[in-house]
Coordinates of C-alpha atoms and ligand atoms in Angstrom, one line a residue:
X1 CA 119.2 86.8 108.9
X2 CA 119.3 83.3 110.4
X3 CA 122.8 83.7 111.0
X4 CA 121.7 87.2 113.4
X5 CA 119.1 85.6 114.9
X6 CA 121.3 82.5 116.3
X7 CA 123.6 85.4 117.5
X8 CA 120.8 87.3 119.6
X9 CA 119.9 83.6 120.8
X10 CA 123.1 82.6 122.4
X11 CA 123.7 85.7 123.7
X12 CA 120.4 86.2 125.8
X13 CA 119.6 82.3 126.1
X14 CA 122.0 82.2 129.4
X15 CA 119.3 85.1 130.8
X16 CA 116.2 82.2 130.8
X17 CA 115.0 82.2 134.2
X18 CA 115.8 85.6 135.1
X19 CA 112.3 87.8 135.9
X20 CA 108.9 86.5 137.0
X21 CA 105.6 85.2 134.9
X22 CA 102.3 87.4 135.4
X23 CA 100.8 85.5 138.1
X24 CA 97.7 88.6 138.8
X25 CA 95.9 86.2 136.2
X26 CA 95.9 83.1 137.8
X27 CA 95.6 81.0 134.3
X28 CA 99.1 82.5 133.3
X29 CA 101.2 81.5 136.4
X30 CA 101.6 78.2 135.9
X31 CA 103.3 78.8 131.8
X32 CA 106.8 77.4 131.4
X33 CA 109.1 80.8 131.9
X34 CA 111.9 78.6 130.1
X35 CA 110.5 79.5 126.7
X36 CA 112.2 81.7 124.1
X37 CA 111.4 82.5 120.4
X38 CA 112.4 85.3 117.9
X39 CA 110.3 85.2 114.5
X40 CA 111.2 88.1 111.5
X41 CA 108.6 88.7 108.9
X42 CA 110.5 91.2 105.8
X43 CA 107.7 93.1 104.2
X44 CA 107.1 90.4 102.0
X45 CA 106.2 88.1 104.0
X46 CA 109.2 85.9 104.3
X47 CA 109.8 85.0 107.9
X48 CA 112.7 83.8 109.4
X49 CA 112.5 82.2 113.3
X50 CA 114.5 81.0 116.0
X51 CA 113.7 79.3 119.1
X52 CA 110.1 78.9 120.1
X53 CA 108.8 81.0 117.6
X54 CA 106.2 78.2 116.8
X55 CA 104.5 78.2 119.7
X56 CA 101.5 80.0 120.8
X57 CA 101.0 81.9 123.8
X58 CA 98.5 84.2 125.7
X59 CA 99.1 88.3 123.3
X60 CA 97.3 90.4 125.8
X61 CA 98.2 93.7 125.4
X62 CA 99.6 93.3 122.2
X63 CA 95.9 92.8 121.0
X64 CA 95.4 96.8 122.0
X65 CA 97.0 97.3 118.5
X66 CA 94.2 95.2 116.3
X67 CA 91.6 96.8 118.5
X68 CA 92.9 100.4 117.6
X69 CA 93.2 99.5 114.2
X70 CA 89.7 98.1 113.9
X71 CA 89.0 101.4 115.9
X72 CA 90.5 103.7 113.5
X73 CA 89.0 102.0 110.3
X74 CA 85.6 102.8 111.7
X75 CA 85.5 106.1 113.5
X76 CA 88.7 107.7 111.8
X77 CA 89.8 110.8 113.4
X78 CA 86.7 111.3 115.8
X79 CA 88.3 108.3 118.0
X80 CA 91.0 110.9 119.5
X81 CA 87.5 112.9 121.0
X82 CA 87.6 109.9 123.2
X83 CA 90.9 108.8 123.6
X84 CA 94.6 110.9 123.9
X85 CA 98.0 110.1 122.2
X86 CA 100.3 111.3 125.2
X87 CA 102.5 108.6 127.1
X88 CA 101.3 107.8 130.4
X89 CA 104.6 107.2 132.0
X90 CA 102.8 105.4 134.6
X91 CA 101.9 101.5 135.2
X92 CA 99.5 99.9 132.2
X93 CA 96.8 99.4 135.3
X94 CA 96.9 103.3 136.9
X95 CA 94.3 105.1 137.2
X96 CA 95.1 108.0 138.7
X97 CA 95.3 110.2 135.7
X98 CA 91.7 109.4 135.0
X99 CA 90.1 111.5 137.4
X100 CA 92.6 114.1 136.6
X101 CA 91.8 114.2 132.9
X102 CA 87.7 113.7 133.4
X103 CA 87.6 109.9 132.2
X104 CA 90.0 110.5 128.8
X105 CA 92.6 108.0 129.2
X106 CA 96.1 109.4 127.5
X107 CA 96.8 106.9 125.3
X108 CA 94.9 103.4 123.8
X109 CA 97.6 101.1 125.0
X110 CA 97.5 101.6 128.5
X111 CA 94.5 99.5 129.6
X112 CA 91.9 102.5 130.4
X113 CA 92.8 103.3 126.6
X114 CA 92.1 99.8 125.4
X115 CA 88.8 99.3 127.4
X116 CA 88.0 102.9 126.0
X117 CA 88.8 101.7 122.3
X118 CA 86.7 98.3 123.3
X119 CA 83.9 100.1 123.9
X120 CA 84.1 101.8 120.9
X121 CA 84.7 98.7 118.6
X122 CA 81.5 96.9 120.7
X123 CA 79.5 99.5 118.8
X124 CA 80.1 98.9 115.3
X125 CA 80.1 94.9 116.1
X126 CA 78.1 92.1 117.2
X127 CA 80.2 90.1 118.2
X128 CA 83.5 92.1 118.7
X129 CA 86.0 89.7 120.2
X130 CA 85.0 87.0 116.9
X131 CA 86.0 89.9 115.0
X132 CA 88.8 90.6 116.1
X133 CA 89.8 86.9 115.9
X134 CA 88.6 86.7 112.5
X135 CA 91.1 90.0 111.7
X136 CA 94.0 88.5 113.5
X137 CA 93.5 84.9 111.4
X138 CA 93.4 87.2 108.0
X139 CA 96.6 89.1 108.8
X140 CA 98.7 86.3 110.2
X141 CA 97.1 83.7 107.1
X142 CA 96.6 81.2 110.7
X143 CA 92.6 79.9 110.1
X144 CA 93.2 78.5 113.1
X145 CA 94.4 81.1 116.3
X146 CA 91.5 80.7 118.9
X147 CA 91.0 82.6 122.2
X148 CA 91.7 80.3 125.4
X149 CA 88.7 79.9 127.2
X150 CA 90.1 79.5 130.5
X151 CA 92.7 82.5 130.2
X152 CA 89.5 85.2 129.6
X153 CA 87.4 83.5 132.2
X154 CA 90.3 84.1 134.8
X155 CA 90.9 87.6 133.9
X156 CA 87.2 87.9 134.1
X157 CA 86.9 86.9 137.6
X158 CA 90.2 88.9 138.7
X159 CA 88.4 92.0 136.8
X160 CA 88.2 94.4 139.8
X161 CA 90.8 97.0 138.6
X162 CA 90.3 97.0 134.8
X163 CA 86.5 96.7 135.9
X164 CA 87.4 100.1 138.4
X165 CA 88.8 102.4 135.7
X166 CA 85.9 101.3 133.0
X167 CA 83.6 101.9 135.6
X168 CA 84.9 105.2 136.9
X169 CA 85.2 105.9 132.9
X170 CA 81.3 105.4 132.3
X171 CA 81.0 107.8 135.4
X172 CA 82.5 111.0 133.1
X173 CA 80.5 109.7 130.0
X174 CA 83.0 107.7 128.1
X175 CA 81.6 104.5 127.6
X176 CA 78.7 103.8 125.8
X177 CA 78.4 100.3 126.5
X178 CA 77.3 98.0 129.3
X179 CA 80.6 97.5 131.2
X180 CA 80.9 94.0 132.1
X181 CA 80.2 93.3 128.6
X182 CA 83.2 95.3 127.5
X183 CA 85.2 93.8 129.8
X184 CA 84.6 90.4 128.9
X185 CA 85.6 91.1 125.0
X186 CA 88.5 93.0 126.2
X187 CA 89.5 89.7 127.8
X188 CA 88.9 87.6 125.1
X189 CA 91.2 89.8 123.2
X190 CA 93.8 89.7 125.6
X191 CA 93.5 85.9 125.6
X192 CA 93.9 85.1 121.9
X193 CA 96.8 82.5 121.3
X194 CA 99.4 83.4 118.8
X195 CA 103.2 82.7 118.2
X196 CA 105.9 84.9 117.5
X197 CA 105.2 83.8 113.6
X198 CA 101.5 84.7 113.8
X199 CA 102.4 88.1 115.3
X200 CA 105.3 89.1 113.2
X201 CA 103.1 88.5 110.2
X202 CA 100.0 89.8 111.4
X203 CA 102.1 93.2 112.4
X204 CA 103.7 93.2 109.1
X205 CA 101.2 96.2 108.0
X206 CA 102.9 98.4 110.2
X207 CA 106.1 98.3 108.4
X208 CA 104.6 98.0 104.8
X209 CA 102.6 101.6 104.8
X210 CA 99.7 99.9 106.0
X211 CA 99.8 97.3 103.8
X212 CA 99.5 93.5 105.1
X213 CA 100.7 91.3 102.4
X214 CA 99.7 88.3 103.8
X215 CA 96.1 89.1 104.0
X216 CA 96.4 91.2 100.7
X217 CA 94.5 94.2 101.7
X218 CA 95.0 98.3 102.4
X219 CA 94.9 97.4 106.5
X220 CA 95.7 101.7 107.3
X221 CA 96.3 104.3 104.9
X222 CA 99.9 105.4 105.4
X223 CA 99.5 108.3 107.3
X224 CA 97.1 106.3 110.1
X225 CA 100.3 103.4 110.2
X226 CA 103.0 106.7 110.7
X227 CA 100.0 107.6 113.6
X228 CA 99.9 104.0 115.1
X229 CA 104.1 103.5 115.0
X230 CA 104.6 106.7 116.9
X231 CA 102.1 105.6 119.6
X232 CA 103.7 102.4 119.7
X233 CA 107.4 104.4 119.9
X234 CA 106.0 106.7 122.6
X235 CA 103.1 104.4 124.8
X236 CA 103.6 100.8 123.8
X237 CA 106.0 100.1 126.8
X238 CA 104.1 101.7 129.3
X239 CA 106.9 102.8 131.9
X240 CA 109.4 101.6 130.2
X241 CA 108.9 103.6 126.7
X242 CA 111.6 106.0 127.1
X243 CA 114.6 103.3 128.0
X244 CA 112.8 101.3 125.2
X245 CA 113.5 104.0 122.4
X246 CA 116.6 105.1 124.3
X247 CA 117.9 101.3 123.9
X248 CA 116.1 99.1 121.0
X249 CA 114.9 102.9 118.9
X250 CA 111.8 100.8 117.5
X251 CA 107.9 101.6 117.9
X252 CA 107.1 98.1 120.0
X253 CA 103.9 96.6 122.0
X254 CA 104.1 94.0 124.7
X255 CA 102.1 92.2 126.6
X256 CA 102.3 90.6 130.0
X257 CA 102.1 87.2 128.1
X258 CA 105.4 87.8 127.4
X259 CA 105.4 89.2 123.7
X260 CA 106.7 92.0 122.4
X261 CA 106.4 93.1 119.0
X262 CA 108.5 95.7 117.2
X263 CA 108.6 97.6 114.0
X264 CA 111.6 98.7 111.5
X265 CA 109.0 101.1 109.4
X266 CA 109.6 99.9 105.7
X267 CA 111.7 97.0 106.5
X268 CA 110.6 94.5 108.8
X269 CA 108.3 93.4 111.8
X270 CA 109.5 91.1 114.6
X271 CA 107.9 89.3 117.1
X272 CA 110.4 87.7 120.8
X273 CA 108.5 85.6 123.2
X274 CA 109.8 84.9 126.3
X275 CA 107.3 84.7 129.3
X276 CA 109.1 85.6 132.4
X277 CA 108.4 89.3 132.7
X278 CA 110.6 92.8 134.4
X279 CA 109.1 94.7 137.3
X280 CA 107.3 97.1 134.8
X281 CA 105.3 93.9 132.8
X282 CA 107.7 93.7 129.7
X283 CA 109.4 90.2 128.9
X284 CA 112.4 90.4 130.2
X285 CA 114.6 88.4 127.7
X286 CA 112.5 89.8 125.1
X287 CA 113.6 93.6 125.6
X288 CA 117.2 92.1 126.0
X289 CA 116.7 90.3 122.3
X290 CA 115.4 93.6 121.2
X291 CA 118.4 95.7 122.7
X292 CA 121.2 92.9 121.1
X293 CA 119.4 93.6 117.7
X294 CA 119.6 97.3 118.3
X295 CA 123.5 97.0 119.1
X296 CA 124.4 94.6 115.9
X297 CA 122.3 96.4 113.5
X298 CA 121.2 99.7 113.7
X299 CA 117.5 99.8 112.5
X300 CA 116.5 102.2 115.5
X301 CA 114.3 104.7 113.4
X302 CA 116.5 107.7 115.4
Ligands
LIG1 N1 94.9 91.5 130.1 C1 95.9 92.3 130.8 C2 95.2 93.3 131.7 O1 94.2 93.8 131.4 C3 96.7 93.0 129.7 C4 97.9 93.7 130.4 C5 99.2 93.6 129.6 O2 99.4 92.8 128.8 N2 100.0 94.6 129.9 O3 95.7 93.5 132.8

């Protein structure tokens, strides 16, 4: 495995540099773009890593998957009432198809999903973003993954678009909560820390049936994990979900922090970090680490 990884390394290493950091939230502009990391986790929970895979860095979107999850354990089916399982094909930010669709976003990983599936999860909990860091530090075994401060305070005050949609949302009755208070959980979410070996464990439930052996617990029943993988196969790209499956054939989540994770169903989860980001918000060495795996092994689930 080490010996694959080292291949995927020195083949998309020479790429550092190429694509841009997300610079819309000002705390994120100024991380190093020259970082790379690959970590594996098997469904035992034997990792192997390359690169930077130590290092922590901003998840953003890919914490839309815990919030769904944490989601589905406590409303079950009645969450698709309030939120649809259709690709967007569209930027993570539009909003366009909200009016069209009377406030129901199409899917919970575009970010009118995830404030949608915030709003649900601020219902059952008090404090929702501690739980949610308190469910990320039981799946990855990591006691200590903490949300940067600084990171959600800047997403905070650059809100206005997230804050449109949530807003416009409330408007057609879907949101039961106080808005600004939605949005600053969502952005403590989005601005937990973790590395590529936090993430490839804590996502190792999605390849295990629903099972995270780390944390030794039933995380989805295996029919909810099949649900969760095809959304991530069709949505968790955004606009670039259908070159994603056409290329890399995995369900996969990234986030404008520069993290993707991806899933080999009964195998294996990944996790590539690289922070300098495509014009459609993906890392940009990160789907290129994806697509070398895709050509040297075939694990695409097509
Ligand atoms: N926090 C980011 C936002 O709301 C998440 C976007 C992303 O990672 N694609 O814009």
């Amino acid at each position: 495995m080490l010996a694959l990884l080292q291949d995927i390394y020195d083949e998309v290493e020479p790429m550092l540099g190429m694509g841009k950091v997300a610079d819309y939230i000002p705390a994120l502009s100024t991380v190093n773009p020259r970082q790379f990391g690959i970590s594996i986790c098997d469904t035992n929970g034997q990792i192997t890593s390359i690169g930077d895979a130590s290092v922590p860095f901003s998840i953003q979107s890919i914490s839309k998957v815990f919030n769904l999850v944490l989601a589905i354990n406590h409303y079950g089916e009645t969450m698709w009432e309030r939120v649809g399982c259709e690709p967007s094909g569209l930027p993570f930010n539009s909003l366009v198809q909200l009016e069209y669709e009377n406030g129901i976003p199409r899917n919970p990983f575009i970010n009118a999903g995830a404030l949608v599936v915030s709003d649900m999860v601020q219902s059952r909990f008090a404090s929702p973003y501690i739980a949610m860091r308190d469910f990320v530090r039981r799946l990855s075994c990591n006691g200590d993954i903490m949300v940067n401060k600084v990171v959600a305070e800047s997403e905070y005050e650059h809100r206005s678009r997230n804050a449109a949609m949530a807003y416009l949302m409330k408007a057609y009755g879907n949101f039961e909560n106080e808005v600004e208070d939605v949005l600053r959980n969502y952005f403590h979410n989005c601005a937990l820390e973790m590395s590529c070996e936090d993430l490839a464990r804590s996502t190792s439930f999605l390849a295990n049936a629903g099972f995270s052996t780390c944390a030794n617990e039933q995380v989805l029943t295996p029919y909810q994990t099949k649900q969760v993988n095809a959304l991530l196969a069709t949505s968790g790209m955004y606009d670039e979900a259908g070159s994603f499956a056409f290329k890399v054939g995995l369900p996969g989540k990234s986030g404008v922090g520069g993290g993707i994770v991806a899933v080999v169903p009964g195998r294996f989860s990944i996790c590539v970090f690289s922070p300098a980001l495509n014009s459609v918000g993906n890392s940009q060495l990160g789907v290129a680490a994806l697509t070398s795996l895709s050509e040297r092994i075939n694990w695409s689930i097509y």
